[in-house]
XYZ file of C-alpha atoms in Angstrom:
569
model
C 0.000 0.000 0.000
C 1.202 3.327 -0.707
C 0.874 6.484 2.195
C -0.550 9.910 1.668
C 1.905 12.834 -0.092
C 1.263 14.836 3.121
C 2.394 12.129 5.346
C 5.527 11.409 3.121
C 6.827 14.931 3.685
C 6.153 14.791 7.150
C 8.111 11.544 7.622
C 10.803 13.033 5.193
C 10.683 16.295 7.022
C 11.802 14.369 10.742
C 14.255 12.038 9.277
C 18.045 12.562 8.594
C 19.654 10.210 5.740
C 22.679 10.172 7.469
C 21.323 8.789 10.808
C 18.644 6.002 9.063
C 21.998 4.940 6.617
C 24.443 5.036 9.669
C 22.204 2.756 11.823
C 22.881 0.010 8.588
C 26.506 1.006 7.704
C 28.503 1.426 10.547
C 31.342 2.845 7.940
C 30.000 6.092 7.025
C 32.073 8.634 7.770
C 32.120 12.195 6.681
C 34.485 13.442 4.315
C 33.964 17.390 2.950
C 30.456 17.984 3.183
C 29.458 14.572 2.155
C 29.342 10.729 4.165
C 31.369 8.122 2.193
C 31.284 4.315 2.492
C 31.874 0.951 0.656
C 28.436 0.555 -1.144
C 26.306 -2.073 0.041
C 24.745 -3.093 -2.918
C 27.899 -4.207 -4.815
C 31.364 -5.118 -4.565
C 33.667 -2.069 -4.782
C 37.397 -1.610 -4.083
C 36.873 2.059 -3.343
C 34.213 4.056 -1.129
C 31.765 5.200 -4.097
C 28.701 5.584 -1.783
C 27.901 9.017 -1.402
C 25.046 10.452 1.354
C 24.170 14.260 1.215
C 23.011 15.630 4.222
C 22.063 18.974 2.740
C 20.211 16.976 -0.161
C 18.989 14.176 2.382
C 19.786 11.490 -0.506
C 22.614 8.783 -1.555
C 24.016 7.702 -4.451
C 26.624 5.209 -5.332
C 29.067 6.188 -8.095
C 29.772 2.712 -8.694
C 26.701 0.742 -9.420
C 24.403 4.160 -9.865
C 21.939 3.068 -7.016
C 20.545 6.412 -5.257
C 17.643 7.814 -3.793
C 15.896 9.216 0.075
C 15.594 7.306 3.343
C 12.992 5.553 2.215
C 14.611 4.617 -1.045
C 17.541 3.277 1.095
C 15.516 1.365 3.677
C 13.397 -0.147 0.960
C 16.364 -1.845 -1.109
C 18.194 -2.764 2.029
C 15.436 -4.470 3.615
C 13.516 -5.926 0.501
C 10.523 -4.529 1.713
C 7.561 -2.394 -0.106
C 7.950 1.318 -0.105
C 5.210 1.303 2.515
C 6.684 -0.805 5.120
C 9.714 1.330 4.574
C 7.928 4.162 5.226
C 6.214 3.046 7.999
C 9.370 2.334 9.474
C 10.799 5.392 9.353
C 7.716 6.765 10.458
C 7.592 4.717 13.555
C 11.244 5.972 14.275
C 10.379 9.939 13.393
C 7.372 9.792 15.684
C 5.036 10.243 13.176
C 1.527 8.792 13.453
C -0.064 7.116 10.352
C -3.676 6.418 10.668
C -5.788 4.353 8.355
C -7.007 7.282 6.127
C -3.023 7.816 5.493
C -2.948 4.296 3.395
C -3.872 4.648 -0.197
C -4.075 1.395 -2.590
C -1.206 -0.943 -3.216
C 0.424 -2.028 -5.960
C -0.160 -6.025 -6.619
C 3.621 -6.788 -6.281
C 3.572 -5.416 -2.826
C -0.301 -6.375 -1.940
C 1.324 -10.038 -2.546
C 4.294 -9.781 -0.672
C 2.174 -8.393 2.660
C 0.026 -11.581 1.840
C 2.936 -13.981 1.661
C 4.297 -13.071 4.789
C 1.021 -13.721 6.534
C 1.028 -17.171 4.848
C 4.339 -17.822 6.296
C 3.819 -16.435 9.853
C 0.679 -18.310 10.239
C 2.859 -21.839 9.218
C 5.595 -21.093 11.523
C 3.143 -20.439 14.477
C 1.348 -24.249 12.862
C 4.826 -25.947 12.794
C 5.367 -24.753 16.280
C 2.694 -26.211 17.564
C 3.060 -29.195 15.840
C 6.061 -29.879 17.877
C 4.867 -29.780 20.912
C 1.940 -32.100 20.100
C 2.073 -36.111 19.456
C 3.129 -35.586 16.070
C 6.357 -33.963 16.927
C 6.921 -36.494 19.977
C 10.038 -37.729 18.538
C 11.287 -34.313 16.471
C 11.126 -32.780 19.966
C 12.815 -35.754 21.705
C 15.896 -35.893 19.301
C 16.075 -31.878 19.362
C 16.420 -32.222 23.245
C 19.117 -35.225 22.526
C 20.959 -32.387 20.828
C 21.031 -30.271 24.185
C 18.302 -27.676 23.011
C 16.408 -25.837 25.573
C 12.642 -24.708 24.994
C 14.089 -21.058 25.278
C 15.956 -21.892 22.219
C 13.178 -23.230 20.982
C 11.022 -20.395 21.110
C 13.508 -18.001 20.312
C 14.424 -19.920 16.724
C 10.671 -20.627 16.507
C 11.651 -24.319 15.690
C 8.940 -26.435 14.590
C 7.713 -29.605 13.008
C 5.716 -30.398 9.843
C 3.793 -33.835 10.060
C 3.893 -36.685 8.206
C 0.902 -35.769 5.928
C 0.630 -34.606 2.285
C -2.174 -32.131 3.778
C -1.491 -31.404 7.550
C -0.412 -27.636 6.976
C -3.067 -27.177 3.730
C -5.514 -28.027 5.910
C -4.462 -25.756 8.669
C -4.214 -22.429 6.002
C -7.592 -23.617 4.786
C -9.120 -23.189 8.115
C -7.904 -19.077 8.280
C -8.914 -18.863 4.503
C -5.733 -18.693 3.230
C -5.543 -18.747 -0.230
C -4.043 -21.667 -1.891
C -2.800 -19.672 -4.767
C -0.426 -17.046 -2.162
C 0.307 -20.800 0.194
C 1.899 -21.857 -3.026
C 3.673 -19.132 -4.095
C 5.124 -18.635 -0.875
C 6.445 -22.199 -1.244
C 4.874 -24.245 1.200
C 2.884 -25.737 -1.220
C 3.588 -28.634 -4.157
C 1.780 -29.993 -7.201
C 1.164 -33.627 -7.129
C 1.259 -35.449 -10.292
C -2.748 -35.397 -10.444
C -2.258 -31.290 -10.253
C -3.121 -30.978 -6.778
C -1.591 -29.459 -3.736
C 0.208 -30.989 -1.144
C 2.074 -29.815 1.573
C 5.526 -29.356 0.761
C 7.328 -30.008 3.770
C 6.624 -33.591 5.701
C 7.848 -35.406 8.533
C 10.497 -32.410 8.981
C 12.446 -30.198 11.633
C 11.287 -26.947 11.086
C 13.763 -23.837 10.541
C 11.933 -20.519 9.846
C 14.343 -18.407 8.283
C 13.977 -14.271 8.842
C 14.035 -11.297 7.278
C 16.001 -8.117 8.551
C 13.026 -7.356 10.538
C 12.430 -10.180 11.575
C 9.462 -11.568 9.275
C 9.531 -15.088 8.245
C 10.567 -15.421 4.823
C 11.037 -19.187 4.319
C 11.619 -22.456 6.028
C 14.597 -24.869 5.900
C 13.651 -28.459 6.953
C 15.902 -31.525 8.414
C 14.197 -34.832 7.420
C 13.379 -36.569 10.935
C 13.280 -39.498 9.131
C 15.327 -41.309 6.099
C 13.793 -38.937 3.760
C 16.073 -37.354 0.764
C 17.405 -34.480 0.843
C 18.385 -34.703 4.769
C 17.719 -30.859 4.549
C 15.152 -28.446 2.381
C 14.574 -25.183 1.994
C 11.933 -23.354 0.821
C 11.843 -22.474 -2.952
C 12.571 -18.760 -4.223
C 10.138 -16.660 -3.941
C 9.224 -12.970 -3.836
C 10.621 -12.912 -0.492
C 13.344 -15.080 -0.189
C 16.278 -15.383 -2.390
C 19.003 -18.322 -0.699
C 21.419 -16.171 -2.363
C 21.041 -13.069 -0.074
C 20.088 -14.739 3.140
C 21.684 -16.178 6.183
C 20.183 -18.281 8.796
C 20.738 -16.469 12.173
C 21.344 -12.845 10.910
C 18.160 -11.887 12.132
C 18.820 -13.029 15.567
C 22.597 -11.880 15.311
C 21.906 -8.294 14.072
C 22.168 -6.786 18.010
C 25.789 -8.234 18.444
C 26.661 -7.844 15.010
C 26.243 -4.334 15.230
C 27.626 -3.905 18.147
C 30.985 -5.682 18.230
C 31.412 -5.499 14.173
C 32.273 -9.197 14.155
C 30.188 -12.267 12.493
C 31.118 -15.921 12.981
C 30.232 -18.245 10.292
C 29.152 -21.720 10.418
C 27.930 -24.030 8.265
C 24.306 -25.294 9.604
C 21.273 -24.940 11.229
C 21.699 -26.700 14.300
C 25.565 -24.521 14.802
C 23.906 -21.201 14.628
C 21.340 -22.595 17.370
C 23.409 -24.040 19.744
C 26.108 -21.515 19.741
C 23.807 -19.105 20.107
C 22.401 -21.069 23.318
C 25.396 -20.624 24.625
C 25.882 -17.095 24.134
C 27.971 -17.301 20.921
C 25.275 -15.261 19.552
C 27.105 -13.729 16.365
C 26.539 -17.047 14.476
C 24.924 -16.891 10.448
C 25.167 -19.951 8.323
C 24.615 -20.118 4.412
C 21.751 -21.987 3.915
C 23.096 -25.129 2.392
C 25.346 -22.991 -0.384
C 29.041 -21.833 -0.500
C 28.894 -18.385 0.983
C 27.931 -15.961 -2.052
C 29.189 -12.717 -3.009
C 25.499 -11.309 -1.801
C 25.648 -12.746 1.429
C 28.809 -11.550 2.304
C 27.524 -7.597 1.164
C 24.499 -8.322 3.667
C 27.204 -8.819 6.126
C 29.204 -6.341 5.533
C 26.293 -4.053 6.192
C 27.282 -4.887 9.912
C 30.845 -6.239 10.218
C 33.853 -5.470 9.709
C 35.467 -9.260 10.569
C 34.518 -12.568 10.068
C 35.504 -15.709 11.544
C 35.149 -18.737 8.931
C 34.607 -22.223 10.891
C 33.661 -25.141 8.242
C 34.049 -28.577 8.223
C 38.249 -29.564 8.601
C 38.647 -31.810 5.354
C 39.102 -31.089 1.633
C 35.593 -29.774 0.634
C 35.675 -27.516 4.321
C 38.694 -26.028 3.504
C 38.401 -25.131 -0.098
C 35.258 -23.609 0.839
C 36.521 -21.789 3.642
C 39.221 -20.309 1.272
C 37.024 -19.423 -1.615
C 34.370 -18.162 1.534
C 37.753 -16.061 2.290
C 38.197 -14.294 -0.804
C 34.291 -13.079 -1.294
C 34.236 -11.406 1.906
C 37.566 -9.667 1.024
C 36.339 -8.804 -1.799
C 32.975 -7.754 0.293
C 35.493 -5.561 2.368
C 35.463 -8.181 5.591
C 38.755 -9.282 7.222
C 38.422 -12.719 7.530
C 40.211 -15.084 9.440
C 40.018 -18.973 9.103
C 39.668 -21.346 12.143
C 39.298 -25.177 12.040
C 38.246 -27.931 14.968
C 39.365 -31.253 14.795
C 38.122 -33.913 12.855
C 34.916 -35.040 13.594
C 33.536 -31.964 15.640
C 31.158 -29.822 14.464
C 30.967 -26.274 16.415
C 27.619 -27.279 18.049
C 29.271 -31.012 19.730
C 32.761 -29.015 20.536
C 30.934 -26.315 22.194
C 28.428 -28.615 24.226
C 31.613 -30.903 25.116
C 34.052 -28.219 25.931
C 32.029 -25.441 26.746
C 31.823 -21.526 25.816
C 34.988 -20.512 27.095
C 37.123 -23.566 25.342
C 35.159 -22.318 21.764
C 36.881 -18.659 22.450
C 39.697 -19.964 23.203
C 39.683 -21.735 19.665
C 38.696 -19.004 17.463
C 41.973 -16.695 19.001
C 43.516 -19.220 17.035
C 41.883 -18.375 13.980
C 44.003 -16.551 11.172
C 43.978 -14.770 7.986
C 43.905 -16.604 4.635
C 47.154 -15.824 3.999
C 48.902 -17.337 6.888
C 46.410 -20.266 6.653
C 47.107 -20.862 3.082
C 51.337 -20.717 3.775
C 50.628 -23.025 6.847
C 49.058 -24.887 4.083
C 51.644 -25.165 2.338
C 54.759 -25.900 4.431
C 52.789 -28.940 6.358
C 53.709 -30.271 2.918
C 57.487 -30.093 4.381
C 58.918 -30.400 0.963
C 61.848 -28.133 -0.274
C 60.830 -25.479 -2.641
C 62.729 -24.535 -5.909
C 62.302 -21.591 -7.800
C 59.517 -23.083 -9.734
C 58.115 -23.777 -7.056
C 58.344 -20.272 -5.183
C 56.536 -18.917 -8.493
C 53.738 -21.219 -8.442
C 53.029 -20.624 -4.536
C 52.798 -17.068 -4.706
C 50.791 -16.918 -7.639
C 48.440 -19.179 -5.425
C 48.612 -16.931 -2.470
C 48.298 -14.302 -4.703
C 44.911 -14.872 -5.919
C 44.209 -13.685 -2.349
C 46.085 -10.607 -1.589
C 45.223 -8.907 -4.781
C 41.631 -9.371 -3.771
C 42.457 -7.203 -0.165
C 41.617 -3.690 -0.519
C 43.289 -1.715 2.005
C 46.815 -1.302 1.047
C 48.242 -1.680 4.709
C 47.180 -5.382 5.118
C 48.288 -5.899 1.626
C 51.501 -4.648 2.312
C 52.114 -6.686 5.489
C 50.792 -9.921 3.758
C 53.339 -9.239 1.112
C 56.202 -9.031 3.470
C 55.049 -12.292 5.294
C 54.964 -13.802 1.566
C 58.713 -12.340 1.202
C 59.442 -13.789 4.671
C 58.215 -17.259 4.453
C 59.331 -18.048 0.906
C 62.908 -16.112 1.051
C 61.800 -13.893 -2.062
C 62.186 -9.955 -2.292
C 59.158 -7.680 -1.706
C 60.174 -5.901 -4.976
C 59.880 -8.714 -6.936
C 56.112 -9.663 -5.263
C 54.814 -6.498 -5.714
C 56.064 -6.122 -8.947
C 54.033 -9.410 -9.798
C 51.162 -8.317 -7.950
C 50.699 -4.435 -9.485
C 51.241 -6.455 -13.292
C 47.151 -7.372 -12.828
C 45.221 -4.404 -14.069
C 43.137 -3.224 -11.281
C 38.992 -1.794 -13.042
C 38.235 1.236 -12.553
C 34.547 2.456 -11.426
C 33.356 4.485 -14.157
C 31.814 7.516 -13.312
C 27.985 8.093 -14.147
C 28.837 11.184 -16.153
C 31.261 9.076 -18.441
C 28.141 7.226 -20.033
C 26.691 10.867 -21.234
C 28.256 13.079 -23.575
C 28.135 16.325 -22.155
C 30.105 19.751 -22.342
C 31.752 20.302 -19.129
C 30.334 23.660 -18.843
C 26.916 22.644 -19.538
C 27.547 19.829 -16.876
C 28.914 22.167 -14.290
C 25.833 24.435 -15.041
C 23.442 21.800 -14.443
C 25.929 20.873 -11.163
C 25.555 24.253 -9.973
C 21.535 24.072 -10.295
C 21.145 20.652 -8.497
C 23.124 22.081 -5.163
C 20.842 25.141 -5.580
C 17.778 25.159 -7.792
C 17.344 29.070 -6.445
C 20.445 29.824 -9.177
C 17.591 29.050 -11.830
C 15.821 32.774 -11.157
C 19.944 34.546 -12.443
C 18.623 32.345 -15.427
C 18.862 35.470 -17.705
C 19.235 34.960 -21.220
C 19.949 31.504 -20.874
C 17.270 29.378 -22.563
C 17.062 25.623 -23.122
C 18.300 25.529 -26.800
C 21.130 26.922 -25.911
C 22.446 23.364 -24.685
C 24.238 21.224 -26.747
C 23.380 17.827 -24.485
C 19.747 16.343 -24.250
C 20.639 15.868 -20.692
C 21.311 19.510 -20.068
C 18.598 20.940 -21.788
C 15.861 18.706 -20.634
C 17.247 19.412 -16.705
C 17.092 23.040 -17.114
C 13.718 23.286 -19.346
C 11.981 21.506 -15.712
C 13.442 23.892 -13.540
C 12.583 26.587 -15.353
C 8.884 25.529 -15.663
C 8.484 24.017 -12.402
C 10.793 26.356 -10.301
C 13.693 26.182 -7.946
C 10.540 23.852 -5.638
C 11.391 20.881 -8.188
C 13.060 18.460 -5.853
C 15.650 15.622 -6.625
C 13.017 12.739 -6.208
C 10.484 14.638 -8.818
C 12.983 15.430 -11.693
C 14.112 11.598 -11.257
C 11.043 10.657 -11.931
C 10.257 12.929 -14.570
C 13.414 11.771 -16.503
C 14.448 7.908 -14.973
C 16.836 7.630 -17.975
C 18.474 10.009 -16.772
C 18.013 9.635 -12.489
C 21.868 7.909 -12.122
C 23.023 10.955 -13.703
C 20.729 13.594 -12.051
C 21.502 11.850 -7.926
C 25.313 11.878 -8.878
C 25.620 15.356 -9.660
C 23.264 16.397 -6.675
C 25.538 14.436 -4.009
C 28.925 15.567 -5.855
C 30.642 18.601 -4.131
C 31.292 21.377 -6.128
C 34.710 21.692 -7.381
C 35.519 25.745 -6.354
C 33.243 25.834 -2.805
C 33.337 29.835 -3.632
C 30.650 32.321 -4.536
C 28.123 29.538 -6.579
C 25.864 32.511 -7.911
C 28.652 34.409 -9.371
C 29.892 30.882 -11.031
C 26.386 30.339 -12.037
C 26.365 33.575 -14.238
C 29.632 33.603 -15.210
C 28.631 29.759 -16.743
C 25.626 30.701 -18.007
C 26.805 33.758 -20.398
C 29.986 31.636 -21.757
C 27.177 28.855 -22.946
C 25.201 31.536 -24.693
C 28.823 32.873 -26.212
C 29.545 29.280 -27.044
C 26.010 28.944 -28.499
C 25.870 32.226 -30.644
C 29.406 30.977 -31.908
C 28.847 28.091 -33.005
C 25.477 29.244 -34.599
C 27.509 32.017 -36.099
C 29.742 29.224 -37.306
C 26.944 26.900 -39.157
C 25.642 30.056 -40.719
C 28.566 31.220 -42.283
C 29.423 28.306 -43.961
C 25.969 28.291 -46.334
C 26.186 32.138 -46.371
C 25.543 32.341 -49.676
C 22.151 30.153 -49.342
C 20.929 32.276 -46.285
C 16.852 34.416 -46.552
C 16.455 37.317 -45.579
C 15.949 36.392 -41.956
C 18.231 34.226 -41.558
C 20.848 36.905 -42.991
C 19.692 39.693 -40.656
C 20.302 37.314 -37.695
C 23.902 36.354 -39.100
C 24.487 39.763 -39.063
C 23.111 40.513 -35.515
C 25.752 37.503 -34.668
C 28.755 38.768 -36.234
C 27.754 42.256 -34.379
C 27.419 40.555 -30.613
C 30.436 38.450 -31.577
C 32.459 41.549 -32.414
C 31.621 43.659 -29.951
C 32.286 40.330 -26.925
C 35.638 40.129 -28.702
């Protein structure tokens, strides 16, 4: 559902971009007039994520994502531009009231559905557990040391041994069958109709940022195949972008910048039962590039703890690189053979699980300690293939200080020269974020005109002369042709809209400082009369060159050039 214009403003009017955006990305810091952080919706080597306070809007240089508060909480949330609002509302103090709610657009309308669908299954699948159907789910989850606490703080539940157990249930509230299925609790049989999904299985609910349930994981509590399930994608849930846990780590996470990752369900619960309660787990996947920028959101180091053979640690290593890449130090820390994190902390205890992640250490250093358990003497060949290997790593580490020291521990350990490393190393072409501005060809002074008139639309009224066809770039002219019909009230948001091919382009410029911070009015005028000069000139120009086919009109206004031309000279 959408919220009244009025309402908007208000909510707009009592929020500050920088404090909504800081609350998510503990990073921002303020550099000139602007915030600047590593962008959370890519992967970037270089803080391109810009927030204006004066403007109250962001924009990313890198991947051209921008917009307002709401904008911001809406993409980092994956929620409807209601809920976002409402959110922000909640936190301004502003009161929305049912006559504030206008309609909804169907994409949203089904999303609000959808998570009713799934909070009405979790709060079936917990009761289920607790009933004579989950009599042995609940007696092997207490074999595993889980207290009801934990129980009701995961929400873990059961789904019955029945094709129609949780059908039935959604049938009784008058759930639809259509939104059951699309949230993916639902199947198609082979006659074409539903059954439930999920049977005879452990019930995970897995959560949103805020908390809603998105989706379900289930652990067969029988012989059933797969051992584990998840729910499908859906418009709520990508596996992709989600971690089990987050939701439940998101208070420690922000608070002490650090994330510990595991690799399943029952890891997350148990450490967190015993107050390791910065646990996440993939959901069954290596840990992806998106996961890793949801983290990053909130931490600044993560601890890797996988399984210790072959497939563990070649997924802790390529789990390594993405959340360097991500902009997360991460170190690597492995138990012994045959313990997962939830048996060696229930054996050993809290204290003895600290004790083993200070042992935990950076890729580097784990790949070199790698390397010489091999014991074998290395020749030159050797030497060349290793540090191409380790490598693949440090060029991936943004922040040149770690580089550098992982560099000299590469020079140490092997007995080769810094030089010679970095040399190797600085061959790779690093990419370059290309500005927004580069995709649009545009005369500087038209763009710094248009600059000028973005940081203050008020410059618009020492328009003079200047008129829209005096612009050489589409973008240009149709930026100036608004303001000058709407007025210097046009805001940021509005002319985005008005012109979306061109809303990358219009948020960069707003955010972007201005290169000479002196008198902007006098730079504004100054501006606008050498684009008229450069506009009479070049008409002067075209003219002269079919002189001889010129009317009468034309003529008198080649001659009216050549006199304005003459006397500027």
């Amino acid at each position: 559902m959408t919220i009244a214009k009025e309402k908007i403003s208000e909510i707009m009017s009592r929020t500050d971009i920088v404090e909504v955006i800081s609350g998510y990305l503990p990073g921002l810091r303020k550099l000139g007039k602007n915030y600047k952080t590593l962008c959370p919706f890519h992967s970037e080597k270089t803080p391109s994520f810009t927030v204006s306070a004066d403007k109250q809007m962001f924009f990313c240089f890198g991947c051209q994502t921008g917009g307002d508060a709401i904008t911001f909480v809406m993409k980092i949330e994956n929620i409807s531009f209601a809920e976002a609002a409402k959110k922000l509302a909640d936190k301004a103090g502003v009161l929305l009231e049912e006559k504030d709610f206008r309609e909804v657009s169907e994409s949203d309308a089904q999303k609000s559905r959808l998570k009713k669908v799934l909070t009405s299954a979790a709060a079936f699948y917990s009761k289920c557990l607790k009933s004579s159907d989950g009599a042995e789910a609940l007696s092997y989850l207490k074999s595993r040391n889980i207290k009801d606490e934990t129980l009701r703080n995961f929400q873990i539940g059961f789904a019955p041994d029945s094709k129609d157990a949780l059908l039935r249930q959604l049938s009784s509230e008058k759930i639809s069958l259509k939104d059951a299925m699309a949230a993916g609790l639902l199947t198609s049989r082979d006659n074409g109709s539903p059954a439930d999904l999920f049977r005879n299985r452990i019930m995970f609910p897995i959560k949103g940022f805020n908390g809603d349930t998105i989706a379900f994981g289930g652990r067969a509590a029988g012989s059933a195949s797969p051992k584990y399930l998840n729910s499908p994608e859906t418009p709520l849930f990508s596996k992709r972008t989600t971690l089990y846990g987050l939701y439940q780590a998101l208070p420690t996470l922000r608070k002490f910048k650090k994330v510990l990752i595991v690799e399943g369900y029952m890891d997350v619960i148990t450490l967190h039962q015993y107050g390791i309660n910065f646990a996440v787990s993939p959901l069954g996947t290596s840990l992806t590039r998106n996961q890793c920028l949801a983290l990053r959101r909130y931490c600044e180091e993560a601890f890797l703890m996988f399984d210790p053979d072959s497939a563990g640690i070649n997924a802790s290593l390529k789990a390594a690189d993405q959340l360097i890449e991500a902009g997360i130090y991460p170190k690597i820390c492995l138990l012994e053979k045959g313990k997962d994190p939830d048996e060696f902390v229930i054996e050993r205890g809290a204290e003895a699980f600290f004790e083993k992640m200070n042992e935990a250490v950076d890729p580097v250093t784990f790949k070199i300690k790698m390397i010489k358990k091999g014991g074998t003497e290395m020749g030159p060949k050797d030497k060349s293939r290793i540090a191409a290997f380790l490598r693949e790593t440090v060029e991936k580490q943004k922040d040149q200080i770690i580089k550098s020291e992982w560099i000299k521990k590469i020079s140490q350990e092997l007995a080769l020269p810094e030089k010679a490393l970095l040399e190797s190393s600085y061959k790779r072409s690093q990419e370059e974020e290309n500005l927004s501005m580069e995709k649009i060809k545009i005369n500087p002074l038209e763009r710094g005109l248009i600059h000028l008139i973005l940081k203050d639309p008020e410059l618009t009224l020492k328009a003079g002369e200047l008129k829209p066809e005096h612009f050489t770039s589409e973008f240009a002219r149709s930026v100036f042709s608004e303001f000058l019909s709407q007025g210097p009230g046009l805001s940021i948001q509005e002319l985005s809209g008005k012109y979306p091919q061109y809303a990358a382009q219009i948020m960069a410029l707003s955010v972007e400082e201005p290169f000479d911070k002196g008198d902007l009015s006098q730079d504004f005028v100054q501006t606008a009369s050498m684009i008229i000069d450069n506009f009479r000139l070049n008409k002067w120009r075209e003219m002269k060159k079919r002189i001889s086919s010129l009317n009468e009109r034309e003529l008198a206004e080649f001659n009216e050039l050549c006199k304005i031309i003459k006397k500027e000279k």
